Short mmCIF file of C-alpha atoms and ligand atoms in Angstrom, two decimals:
data_model
loop_
_atom_site.label_atom_id
_atom_site.label_comp_id
_atom_site.label_asym_id
_atom_site.label_seq_id
_atom_site.Cartn_x
_atom_site.Cartn_y
_atom_site.Cartn_z
CA MET A 432 3.97 11.67 91.57
CA SER A 433 5.43 14.25 89.23
CA GLY A 434 8.86 13.44 90.65
CA ASP A 435 8.61 9.97 89.14
CA LEU A 436 7.75 11.22 85.69
CA LYS A 437 10.51 10.71 83.16
CA ILE A 438 8.71 12.57 80.42
CA LYS A 439 6.00 15.14 81.01
CA VAL A 440 4.38 16.87 78.05
CA ARG A 441 1.87 19.68 78.47
CA GLY A 442 -0.10 21.66 75.93
CA LEU A 443 2.04 20.66 72.98
CA CYS A 444 1.10 22.25 69.66
CA LYS A 445 2.70 21.59 66.32
CA SER A 446 1.49 22.43 62.84
CA PHE A 447 2.96 22.36 59.37
CA GLY A 448 1.66 25.42 57.56
CA ARG A 449 -2.12 25.27 57.94
CA LYS A 450 -2.15 21.62 58.92
CA VAL A 451 -2.47 21.19 62.69
CA VAL A 452 -0.85 17.91 63.74
CA LEU A 453 -0.58 18.18 67.51
CA ASN A 454 -3.16 20.29 69.27
CA ASP A 455 -2.72 20.92 72.99
CA LEU A 456 -1.39 17.44 73.71
CA ASP A 457 -0.61 16.17 77.23
CA LEU A 458 1.38 13.02 77.92
CA ASP A 459 3.09 11.44 80.93
CA VAL A 460 5.61 8.65 80.92
CA PRO A 461 6.49 7.37 84.41
CA LYS A 462 10.06 6.34 85.11
CA GLY A 463 10.96 2.76 84.27
CA GLN A 464 7.71 2.09 82.44
CA SER A 465 6.90 1.30 78.88
CA LEU A 466 4.26 3.45 77.27
CA VAL A 467 2.86 2.56 73.88
CA VAL A 468 1.12 5.17 71.76
CA ILE A 469 -1.36 4.02 69.16
CA GLY A 470 -3.22 6.02 66.59
CA GLY A 471 -4.14 6.09 62.93
CA SER A 472 -1.68 6.63 60.15
CA GLY A 473 -0.76 10.29 59.89
CA SER A 474 -2.15 11.16 63.32
CA GLY A 475 1.17 12.67 64.44
CA LYS A 476 2.79 9.89 66.43
CA SER A 477 6.19 10.26 64.80
CA VAL A 478 5.94 14.03 65.05
CA LEU A 479 5.24 13.71 68.79
CA ILE A 480 8.41 11.66 69.34
CA LYS A 481 10.46 14.06 67.23
CA CYS A 482 9.25 17.00 69.28
CA ILE A 483 10.16 15.26 72.53
CA ILE A 484 13.63 14.36 71.27
CA GLY A 485 14.19 17.86 69.95
CA LEU A 486 14.37 17.11 66.24
CA MET A 487 11.31 19.30 65.66
CA LYS A 488 10.36 22.55 67.32
CA PRO A 489 6.78 22.73 68.58
CA GLU A 490 5.05 26.11 68.47
CA LYS A 491 3.74 25.93 71.99
CA GLY A 492 3.78 23.81 75.11
CA SER A 493 6.14 22.37 77.61
CA ILE A 494 8.25 19.22 77.62
CA GLU A 495 10.00 18.12 80.80
CA ILE A 496 12.59 15.37 80.90
CA ASP A 497 13.43 14.30 84.47
CA GLY A 498 11.61 17.39 85.68
CA GLN A 499 13.73 19.68 83.55
CA GLU A 500 12.13 21.90 80.90
CA VAL A 501 13.86 21.16 77.59
CA LEU A 502 12.16 23.62 75.26
CA GLY A 503 14.22 26.78 75.05
CA MET A 504 17.36 25.09 76.32
CA SER A 505 20.75 26.11 74.95
CA ALA A 506 22.37 23.83 72.38
CA ALA A 507 24.92 22.58 74.90
CA GLU A 508 22.28 21.68 77.50
CA ARG A 509 20.26 20.03 74.80
CA GLU A 510 23.21 17.82 73.85
CA GLU A 511 23.49 16.75 77.47
CA VAL A 512 19.84 15.69 77.54
CA MET A 513 20.26 13.95 74.19
CA ARG A 514 22.72 11.56 75.82
CA LYS A 515 19.83 10.02 77.73
CA PHE A 516 17.99 9.14 74.52
CA GLY A 517 18.05 6.24 72.14
CA MET A 518 15.85 6.25 69.10
CA LEU A 519 14.69 3.68 66.61
CA PHE A 520 13.50 5.55 63.52
CA GLN A 521 10.48 4.37 61.62
CA GLY A 522 12.53 4.21 58.42
CA GLY A 523 15.64 2.75 60.05
CA ALA A 524 17.86 5.75 59.21
CA LEU A 525 21.03 3.65 59.16
CA PHE A 526 24.20 5.37 57.96
CA ASP A 527 24.76 3.80 54.58
CA SER A 528 28.39 4.90 54.37
CA LEU A 529 29.30 2.79 57.41
CA PRO A 530 29.32 -0.98 57.89
CA VAL A 531 26.64 -2.45 60.12
CA TRP A 532 28.83 -2.86 63.20
CA GLU A 533 29.95 0.78 63.03
CA ASN A 534 26.34 1.83 62.81
CA VAL A 535 25.62 -0.02 66.02
CA ALA A 536 28.81 1.18 67.70
CA PHE A 537 28.31 4.78 66.57
CA GLY A 538 26.82 6.10 69.79
CA LEU A 539 29.45 4.36 71.87
CA ILE A 540 32.34 5.81 69.88
CA ALA A 541 30.95 9.27 69.20
CA GLY A 542 28.88 9.81 72.33
CA ARG A 543 30.77 7.92 75.03
CA GLY A 544 34.28 8.09 73.59
CA ALA A 545 34.76 4.31 73.62
CA LYS A 546 37.70 2.69 71.83
CA ARG A 547 36.81 1.29 68.42
CA ARG A 548 37.82 -2.25 69.38
CA GLU A 549 35.77 -2.37 72.55
CA ALA A 550 32.87 -0.68 70.82
CA LYS A 551 32.98 -3.30 68.08
CA GLU A 552 32.78 -6.10 70.62
CA ILE A 553 29.74 -4.55 72.26
CA ALA A 554 28.19 -3.90 68.87
CA LEU A 555 28.57 -7.53 67.82
CA ARG A 556 26.99 -8.63 71.10
CA LYS A 557 24.02 -6.33 70.52
CA LEU A 558 23.70 -7.65 66.98
CA GLY A 559 23.58 -11.15 68.43
CA ALA A 560 20.75 -10.07 70.70
CA VAL A 561 18.64 -9.08 67.69
CA GLY A 562 19.45 -12.33 65.92
CA LEU A 563 22.17 -11.17 63.56
CA SER A 564 25.49 -13.00 63.19
CA PRO A 565 28.90 -11.28 63.42
CA GLU A 566 29.35 -11.69 59.64
CA VAL A 567 26.41 -9.33 59.15
CA GLY A 568 28.40 -6.75 61.07
CA GLU A 569 30.83 -6.41 58.16
CA LEU A 570 28.11 -5.80 55.57
CA TYR A 571 26.73 -2.41 54.58
CA PRO A 572 23.09 -1.47 55.33
CA ALA A 573 22.20 -1.52 51.62
CA GLU A 574 23.10 -5.22 51.54
CA LEU A 575 20.49 -6.14 54.17
CA SER A 576 16.81 -6.93 53.86
CA GLY A 577 14.28 -4.49 55.30
CA GLY A 578 13.69 -6.57 58.41
CA MET A 579 17.40 -6.96 59.02
CA GLN A 580 17.85 -3.20 58.73
CA LYS A 581 15.11 -2.73 61.29
CA ARG A 582 16.90 -5.03 63.70
CA VAL A 583 20.20 -3.24 63.15
CA SER A 584 18.57 0.08 63.98
CA LEU A 585 17.09 -1.47 67.07
CA ALA A 586 20.55 -2.67 68.09
CA ARG A 587 21.89 0.83 67.45
CA ALA A 588 19.15 2.43 69.55
CA ILE A 589 19.90 0.30 72.61
CA ALA A 590 23.68 -0.09 72.20
CA ALA A 591 24.63 2.74 74.54
CA GLU A 592 22.03 1.62 77.09
CA PRO A 593 20.15 4.91 77.16
CA GLU A 594 17.79 5.90 79.96
CA ILE A 595 14.93 6.69 77.62
CA ILE A 596 14.32 4.76 74.42
CA PHE A 597 11.95 5.70 71.64
CA PHE A 598 10.75 2.97 69.32
CA ASP A 599 8.90 4.11 66.23
CA GLU A 600 7.15 1.01 64.91
CA PRO A 601 9.81 -1.49 65.96
CA THR A 602 8.10 -4.58 64.55
CA THR A 603 6.67 -3.30 61.27
CA GLY A 604 8.04 -5.38 58.43
CA LEU A 605 9.21 -8.29 60.56
CA ASP A 606 7.91 -11.86 60.44
CA PRO A 607 5.80 -12.95 63.45
CA ILE A 608 8.59 -14.92 65.11
CA MET A 609 11.13 -12.14 64.81
CA SER A 610 8.50 -9.65 65.97
CA GLN A 611 8.09 -11.65 69.11
CA VAL A 612 11.87 -11.76 69.64
CA ILE A 613 12.02 -7.98 69.26
CA ASN A 614 9.05 -7.48 71.58
CA GLU A 615 10.75 -9.54 74.24
CA LEU A 616 13.99 -7.66 73.70
CA ILE A 617 12.24 -4.33 74.22
CA LYS A 618 10.57 -5.70 77.33
CA LYS A 619 13.96 -6.85 78.55
CA CYS A 620 15.53 -3.44 78.00
CA VAL A 621 12.89 -1.87 80.18
CA ASP A 622 12.91 -4.57 82.86
CA ASP A 623 16.65 -5.25 83.10
CA LEU A 624 18.17 -1.87 82.31
CA GLY A 625 15.45 0.07 84.04
CA ALA A 626 14.98 2.11 80.92
CA THR A 627 11.88 4.13 80.17
CA ALA A 628 10.36 3.40 76.79
CA LEU A 629 8.00 5.31 74.55
CA SER A 630 6.92 3.20 71.61
CA ILE A 631 4.63 3.55 68.66
CA THR A 632 2.99 0.55 67.12
CA HIS A 633 0.04 -0.55 65.04
CA ASP A 634 0.55 -4.11 66.18
CA MET A 635 -1.88 -4.97 68.99
CA HIS A 636 -0.03 -8.15 69.84
CA SER A 637 3.18 -6.21 70.22
CA LEU A 638 1.41 -3.70 72.42
CA ARG A 639 0.19 -6.44 74.75
CA VAL A 640 3.72 -7.73 75.18
CA ILE A 641 5.71 -4.55 75.60
CA ALA A 642 3.33 -2.02 77.13
CA ASP A 643 2.84 -1.21 80.78
CA ARG A 644 0.66 1.68 79.78
CA ALA A 645 -1.04 2.66 76.56
CA ALA A 646 -2.32 5.90 75.09
CA MET A 647 -4.23 6.73 71.97
CA ILE A 648 -3.67 9.82 69.89
CA TYR A 649 -6.49 11.20 67.79
CA ASP A 650 -7.09 14.61 66.29
CA GLY A 651 -3.89 16.00 67.78
CA ARG A 652 -4.51 14.96 71.39
CA ILE A 653 -4.29 11.97 73.66
CA ILE A 654 -7.93 10.89 73.88
CA TRP A 655 -7.39 7.93 76.15
CA ASN A 656 -4.68 6.50 78.35
CA GLY A 657 -4.54 3.78 80.90
CA ASP A 658 -2.98 0.48 81.87
CA ALA A 659 -2.16 -1.72 78.93
CA GLY A 660 -4.44 -4.44 80.30
CA GLU A 661 -7.44 -2.14 80.11
CA ILE A 662 -7.15 -1.50 76.42
CA ASP A 663 -9.59 -4.23 75.43
CA HIS A 664 -12.35 -2.79 77.60
CA SER A 665 -11.50 0.86 77.67
CA GLY A 666 -15.07 2.01 77.23
CA ASN A 667 -13.81 4.57 74.72
CA PRO A 668 -15.45 4.10 71.30
CA TYR A 669 -12.39 5.41 69.45
CA VAL A 670 -10.03 3.02 71.19
CA GLU A 671 -12.43 0.12 70.76
CA GLN A 672 -12.74 0.72 67.06
CA PHE A 673 -8.97 0.95 66.69
CA VAL A 674 -8.21 -2.14 68.77
CA GLN A 675 -10.81 -4.23 67.00
CA GLY A 676 -9.83 -2.84 63.64
CA ARG A 677 -13.37 -2.01 62.50
CA SER A 678 -13.87 0.28 59.55
CA GLU A 679 -17.16 1.59 60.99
CA GLY A 680 -17.14 3.76 64.07
CA PRO A 681 -16.38 7.26 65.25
CA ILE A 682 -13.05 7.32 63.40
CA LYS A 683 -13.77 8.05 59.75
CA MET A 684 -11.18 7.16 57.21
CA PRO A 685 -11.25 9.68 54.37
CA VAL A 686 -11.69 7.10 51.61
CA ARG A 687 -14.32 6.92 48.91
CA HIS A 688 -15.83 3.71 47.68
CA LEU A 689 -14.84 2.46 44.27
CA MET B 235 0.49 46.73 41.00
CA PRO B 236 -0.11 43.00 40.32
CA LEU B 237 3.01 43.16 38.15
CA LEU B 238 5.14 44.52 40.96
CA GLN B 239 3.95 42.00 43.50
CA PRO B 240 5.77 38.92 42.17
CA LEU B 241 8.84 41.06 41.61
CA GLY B 242 8.86 42.21 45.22
CA ARG B 243 8.20 38.69 46.42
CA THR B 244 11.14 37.36 44.43
CA PHE B 245 13.35 40.10 45.78
CA LEU B 246 12.35 39.38 49.38
CA GLY B 247 12.76 35.67 48.78
CA GLY B 248 16.26 36.33 47.50
CA LEU B 249 17.14 38.36 50.58
CA GLU B 250 15.78 35.63 52.81
CA ALA B 251 17.88 33.02 51.02
CA ILE B 252 21.01 35.14 51.44
CA GLY B 253 20.26 35.47 55.13
CA ARG B 254 19.81 31.73 55.52
CA VAL B 255 23.05 30.96 53.72
CA ALA B 256 24.89 33.54 55.83
CA LEU B 257 23.56 32.01 59.05
CA PHE B 258 24.42 28.54 57.85
CA THR B 259 27.95 29.67 56.98
CA LEU B 260 28.46 31.32 60.33
CA ARG B 261 27.25 28.26 62.17
CA ALA B 262 29.35 25.90 60.03
CA VAL B 263 32.53 27.91 60.59
CA LEU B 264 31.93 28.25 64.33
CA MET B 265 31.35 24.51 64.61
CA ALA B 266 34.34 23.65 62.43
CA VAL B 267 36.79 25.36 64.76
CA GLN B 268 35.46 23.69 67.93
CA PRO B 269 36.29 20.15 69.01
CA PRO B 270 35.58 17.31 68.56
CA TYR B 271 37.42 17.08 65.25
CA TYR B 272 37.15 14.09 62.97
CA PRO B 273 40.59 13.61 61.32
CA ARG B 274 39.49 10.37 59.64
CA LEU B 275 36.61 12.10 57.90
CA ILE B 276 38.70 15.11 56.96
CA LEU B 277 41.26 12.81 55.34
CA LYS B 278 38.55 10.92 53.51
CA GLN B 279 37.11 14.13 52.08
CA MET B 280 40.57 15.40 51.16
CA ILE B 281 41.22 12.26 49.15
CA GLU B 282 37.79 12.48 47.55
CA ILE B 283 38.26 16.11 46.54
CA GLY B 284 42.01 16.29 45.96
CA TYR B 285 43.01 12.95 44.59
CA TYR B 286 39.96 11.84 42.66
CA SER B 287 39.56 15.22 40.97
CA LEU B 288 43.07 15.10 39.55
CA PRO B 289 42.16 13.43 36.22
CA VAL B 290 39.36 15.81 35.36
CA VAL B 291 41.29 18.89 36.47
CA GLY B 292 44.43 17.70 34.67
CA MET B 293 42.54 17.14 31.41
CA THR B 294 40.93 20.54 31.65
CA ALA B 295 44.26 22.22 32.35
CA ILE B 296 46.30 20.59 29.60
CA PHE B 297 43.82 21.32 26.83
CA THR B 298 43.26 24.84 28.08
CA GLY B 299 47.02 25.48 27.99
CA MET B 300 47.26 24.01 24.52
CA VAL B 301 44.42 25.97 23.01
CA LEU B 302 45.64 29.11 24.72
CA ALA B 303 49.01 28.85 23.01
CA LEU B 304 47.38 28.16 19.68
CA GLN B 305 44.89 31.01 19.87
CA THR B 306 47.47 33.47 21.14
CA TYR B 307 49.68 32.52 18.21
CA THR B 308 46.98 33.08 15.58
CA GLY B 309 46.15 36.42 17.14
CA PHE B 310 49.60 37.70 18.00
CA SER B 311 51.27 36.67 14.74
CA ARG B 312 49.31 39.45 13.08
CA PHE B 313 51.46 41.93 15.04
CA ASN B 314 54.63 39.82 14.95
CA ALA B 315 54.29 39.43 18.71
CA GLU B 316 54.59 35.65 18.85
CA THR B 317 57.35 35.84 21.46
CA ALA B 318 54.74 36.92 24.01
CA ILE B 319 53.08 33.49 23.92
CA PRO B 320 54.87 32.03 27.00
CA ASN B 321 53.96 35.16 28.96
CA VAL B 322 50.33 35.10 27.95
CA VAL B 323 50.06 31.40 28.74
CA VAL B 324 51.63 31.58 32.17
CA ILE B 325 49.72 34.68 33.27
CA SER B 326 46.36 33.47 32.01
CA ILE B 327 46.75 30.06 33.50
CA THR B 328 48.01 31.03 36.94
CA ARG B 329 45.80 34.04 37.46
CA GLU B 330 42.52 33.07 35.87
CA LEU B 331 42.04 29.92 33.89
CA GLY B 332 43.68 27.52 36.32
CA PRO B 333 41.60 28.44 39.35
CA VAL B 334 38.36 29.25 37.55
CA LEU B 335 38.22 26.20 35.30
CA ALA B 336 39.39 23.86 38.06
CA GLY B 337 36.83 25.44 40.37
CA LEU B 338 33.99 24.98 37.89
CA MET B 339 34.97 21.38 37.14
CA VAL B 340 35.22 20.51 40.82
CA ALA B 341 31.91 22.28 41.48
CA GLY B 342 30.31 19.90 38.99
CA ARG B 343 32.00 16.87 40.46
CA ILE B 344 32.18 17.50 44.20
CA GLY B 345 29.42 20.03 44.82
CA ALA B 346 26.92 17.72 43.20
CA ALA B 347 28.16 14.66 45.06
CA MET B 348 28.03 16.43 48.42
CA ALA B 349 24.53 17.76 47.86
CA ALA B 350 23.30 14.35 46.75
CA GLU B 351 24.89 12.52 49.68
CA LEU B 352 23.81 14.95 52.38
CA GLY B 353 20.41 15.39 50.75
CA THR B 354 19.82 11.65 50.84
CA MET B 355 20.95 11.57 54.46
CA ARG B 356 18.49 14.34 55.24
CA VAL B 357 15.45 12.76 53.63
CA THR B 358 16.19 9.29 55.05
CA GLU B 359 16.53 10.84 58.55
CA GLN B 360 20.20 9.89 58.86
CA ILE B 361 21.02 13.44 59.90
CA ASP B 362 18.37 13.24 62.63
CA ALA B 363 19.83 9.90 63.67
CA LEU B 364 23.27 11.51 64.04
CA THR B 365 21.79 14.06 66.42
CA THR B 366 20.21 11.36 68.56
CA LEU B 367 23.59 9.62 68.78
CA SER B 368 25.14 12.68 70.43
CA THR B 369 26.92 13.79 67.30
CA ASN B 370 26.64 17.29 65.92
CA PRO B 371 25.95 17.00 62.18
CA PHE B 372 27.72 20.31 61.56
CA LYS B 373 30.92 18.99 63.08
CA TYR B 374 30.61 15.49 61.71
CA LEU B 375 29.37 16.15 58.18
CA ILE B 376 29.99 19.76 57.25
CA ALA B 377 33.26 20.73 58.93
CA PRO B 378 35.33 17.98 57.24
CA ARG B 379 33.95 18.95 53.85
CA LEU B 380 34.64 22.65 54.33
CA ILE B 381 38.16 22.00 55.55
CA ALA B 382 38.89 19.60 52.69
CA GLY B 383 37.50 22.02 50.09
CA LEU B 384 39.43 24.95 51.47
CA THR B 385 42.75 23.10 51.55
CA MET B 386 42.56 20.79 48.54
CA LEU B 387 41.47 23.23 45.85
CA PRO B 388 44.75 25.21 46.09
CA VAL B 389 46.66 21.95 45.73
CA LEU B 390 44.60 21.01 42.70
CA VAL B 391 45.10 24.43 41.17
CA ALA B 392 48.86 24.29 41.75
CA VAL B 393 48.87 21.03 39.80
CA ALA B 394 46.58 22.53 37.15
CA ASP B 395 48.98 25.50 36.77
CA VAL B 396 51.90 23.21 36.04
CA ILE B 397 49.92 21.00 33.66
CA GLY B 398 48.37 24.00 31.89
CA ILE B 399 51.75 25.64 31.33
CA PHE B 400 53.03 22.33 30.10
CA GLY B 401 50.14 22.14 27.60
CA GLY B 402 51.08 25.53 26.21
CA TYR B 403 54.69 24.45 26.08
CA LEU B 404 53.85 21.30 24.07
CA VAL B 405 51.96 23.22 21.39
CA SER B 406 54.57 25.97 21.22
CA ILE B 407 57.46 23.56 20.82
CA TYR B 408 56.01 20.85 18.59
CA LYS B 409 53.57 22.85 16.53
CA LEU B 410 54.73 26.43 16.53
CA GLY B 411 58.46 25.70 16.46
CA PHE B 412 59.61 27.53 19.61
CA ASN B 413 62.97 26.79 21.17
CA PRO B 414 62.32 24.82 24.39
CA GLY B 415 65.02 26.54 26.42
CA THR B 416 63.91 30.03 25.45
CA TYR B 417 60.27 29.23 26.04
CA LEU B 418 60.88 27.96 29.57
CA ALA B 419 63.24 30.80 30.38
CA ASN B 420 60.63 33.31 29.25
CA THR B 421 57.96 31.61 31.30
CA VAL B 422 59.96 31.52 34.50
CA GLU B 423 61.33 35.01 34.11
CA PHE B 424 58.00 36.60 33.43
CA VAL B 425 55.79 35.02 36.08
CA GLU B 426 55.57 36.80 39.43
CA PHE B 427 54.88 35.48 42.88
CA LEU B 428 51.63 37.41 43.02
CA ASP B 429 50.30 35.73 39.85
CA ILE B 430 50.57 32.32 41.40
CA PHE B 431 49.63 33.41 44.90
CA SER B 432 46.46 35.20 43.83
CA GLY B 433 45.45 32.12 41.87
CA LEU B 434 45.90 29.91 44.92
CA VAL B 435 43.94 32.29 47.13
CA LYS B 436 41.13 32.18 44.59
CA ALA B 437 41.31 28.41 44.68
CA GLY B 438 40.87 28.41 48.45
CA VAL B 439 37.85 30.68 48.17
CA PHE B 440 36.33 28.53 45.42
CA GLY B 441 36.93 25.35 47.38
CA PHE B 442 35.13 26.81 50.36
CA ILE B 443 32.25 27.96 48.17
CA ILE B 444 31.90 24.54 46.51
CA SER B 445 31.77 22.67 49.81
CA LEU B 446 29.52 25.26 51.39
CA MET B 447 26.97 25.14 48.58
CA GLY B 448 27.07 21.35 48.42
CA CYS B 449 26.48 21.11 52.16
CA TYR B 450 23.90 23.88 52.36
CA HIS B 451 21.69 22.57 49.59
CA GLY B 452 22.09 18.96 50.69
CA PHE B 453 21.32 19.84 54.28
CA SER B 454 18.22 21.85 53.50
CA SER B 455 16.77 19.45 50.93
CA ARG B 456 13.20 18.25 51.46
CA GLY B 457 10.85 15.76 50.01
CA GLY B 458 12.44 12.59 48.72
CA ALA B 459 14.32 11.86 45.52
CA GLN B 460 12.95 14.90 43.74
CA GLY B 461 14.15 17.21 46.51
CA VAL B 462 17.60 15.65 46.41
CA GLY B 463 17.75 16.13 42.65
CA LYS B 464 16.83 19.77 43.01
CA ALA B 465 19.41 20.25 45.76
CA THR B 466 22.09 18.77 43.53
CA THR B 467 21.30 21.09 40.65
CA ASN B 468 21.09 24.12 42.92
CA ALA B 469 24.41 23.27 44.55
CA VAL B 470 26.22 23.19 41.20
CA VAL B 471 24.52 26.27 39.76
CA THR B 472 24.94 28.48 42.83
CA ALA B 473 28.53 27.33 43.37
CA SER B 474 29.41 28.11 39.74
CA ILE B 475 27.85 31.56 39.84
CA LEU B 476 29.43 32.39 43.19
CA ILE B 477 32.79 31.24 41.83
CA LEU B 478 32.53 33.65 38.92
CA ILE B 479 31.41 36.53 41.15
CA SER B 480 34.04 35.96 43.82
CA ASN B 481 36.65 35.56 41.09
CA TYR B 482 36.00 39.12 40.06
CA ILE B 483 36.04 40.36 43.65
CA VAL B 484 39.34 38.66 44.51
CA THR B 485 40.93 39.90 41.29
CA GLU B 486 39.80 43.40 42.12
CA LEU B 487 41.30 43.11 45.62
CA PHE B 488 44.65 41.87 44.32
CA PHE B 489 45.23 43.82 41.18
CA SER B 490 43.31 47.08 41.08
CA ARG B 491 45.48 49.89 42.28
N1 ATP C 338 8.34 17.48 57.89
C1 ATP C 338 7.02 17.58 57.68
N2 ATP C 338 6.54 18.56 56.91
C2 ATP C 338 5.22 18.68 56.70
N3 ATP C 338 4.29 17.86 57.20
C3 ATP C 338 4.71 16.85 57.97
C4 ATP C 338 6.10 16.65 58.25
N4 ATP C 338 6.22 15.56 59.04
C5 ATP C 338 4.97 15.12 59.24
N5 ATP C 338 4.05 15.88 58.61
C6 ATP C 338 2.60 15.69 58.63
O1 ATP C 338 2.21 15.46 59.97
C7 ATP C 338 1.25 14.45 60.04
C8 ATP C 338 1.65 13.40 61.05
O2 ATP C 338 2.79 12.72 60.59
P1 ATP C 338 3.46 11.54 61.40
O3 ATP C 338 4.67 11.12 60.65
O4 ATP C 338 3.65 11.95 62.81
O5 ATP C 338 2.35 10.42 61.32
P2 ATP C 338 2.33 9.03 62.10
O6 ATP C 338 1.27 9.14 63.14
O7 ATP C 338 3.69 8.69 62.55
O8 ATP C 338 1.82 8.06 60.96
P3 ATP C 338 2.35 6.59 60.58
O9 ATP C 338 1.68 5.67 61.51
O10 ATP C 338 1.84 6.41 59.17
O11 ATP C 338 3.82 6.60 60.70
C9 ATP C 338 1.08 13.89 58.65
O12 ATP C 338 -0.15 14.34 58.15
C10 ATP C 338 2.18 14.48 57.83
O13 ATP C 338 1.68 14.85 56.59
MG1 MG C 339 5.13 7.44 61.97
#
């Protein structure tokens, strides 16, 4: 079984000062599957992804990619592993000094050494796949709406056809129709390219479309995981409260009444 | 005891900051000399630093040269030593005022811009995004800026030298009644290779410092717009102070014997 795991996380701990965000967290992502992580705002979902990618250093634990321990790797080895990754950042993180098409083509040119002209062609095709016309390719990120920026970052994340793709809230800020298009696109990436996906979402509909498996993070750990189909009758009170969006339940939101 | 505590903490904090900057510098230089190189970005930064700073550096230089001639005249005429004006102007400009004033002006212009740009990239996760796209931010963002600073500041200062000397010349000829031929002859005869060379070496050092501080503070900025603002201020202030300190050190190395 462990041979088929693309990502294997064990005992991951990460805190910021006194604040413990991840506390002895375990997570498995099987090869070629799409795992969706849910959890309340501020529960450490983005931090988890950043630790796996190597943008943040956890204090403790182990992270294996393709059976290879990545914590404590040399910078050069790390760069090699990084080539397998594509990432859609929650905030988009588009390069605002470059036009849209160069943003999308960036990984092809910088990472794979593709020629600018070929890379541009691929970039425009990827933009088409997220519903953006070639004219948009000549604009700068600041000239786009929030939803358009999100789609551009999605195109950038998948442009180099990475083995493992991380989507941090891919559909937040999109209209329902475009959300569905993006959901299907993510599904397609996993099904057609055989990519492994680790996504974060608050959108239950999106989860039902893109997820093979689901996991819930609470209090720094994964408190439940299982097949995506089981999420509606997980038998776990935390998951049930989250899925049904109730304000009463074991998860207490630290808000006071007016 | 409670009085000493904050003092010690500040001192340790200062040491820690020096260590961080030193590590950052080491890493930046190591990365800058390794491929891949980004000639396009280097060129872009060179134009940004070299070409677009010309107006502000030129203005600074010409008025500095002019006021230098005027002040030297009012001072030296008391000893009937007015003939020394071309010498004073050329030495002051090439050795000190050219590089230092150009350095400080560029620190305000370029150091601030770099810190703001990189700081914004940091807080909007663009630097993280670079990493995920198999691009080393040190090579892609910092190396071009260091190289451009190191090479373009000497060019700017060479231009500032010429313009500054010309400013002194204008005042001496049209206001103080010097003979143009004699003035120029005095200037050229008096100036030595080392005067100009030391000034250009200083310029290289200052250019490196400006880029380094802009990049360091931009890169390590935290916490949104406020953090970027703080990084910008810090970049300009530390670059200016380091310019003045290193100016003394380089002068000492060249001229104290
Ligand atoms: N760079 C940082 N420095 C300090 N604290 C941080 C940092 N990044 C995240 N945190 C803290 O870690 C916690 C988890 O943050 P994270 O961004 O992972 O939340 P999230 O689960 O992605 O939430 P959301 O759904 O709102 O995006 C938060 O409480 C946040 O305050
Ligand atoms: Mg998040």
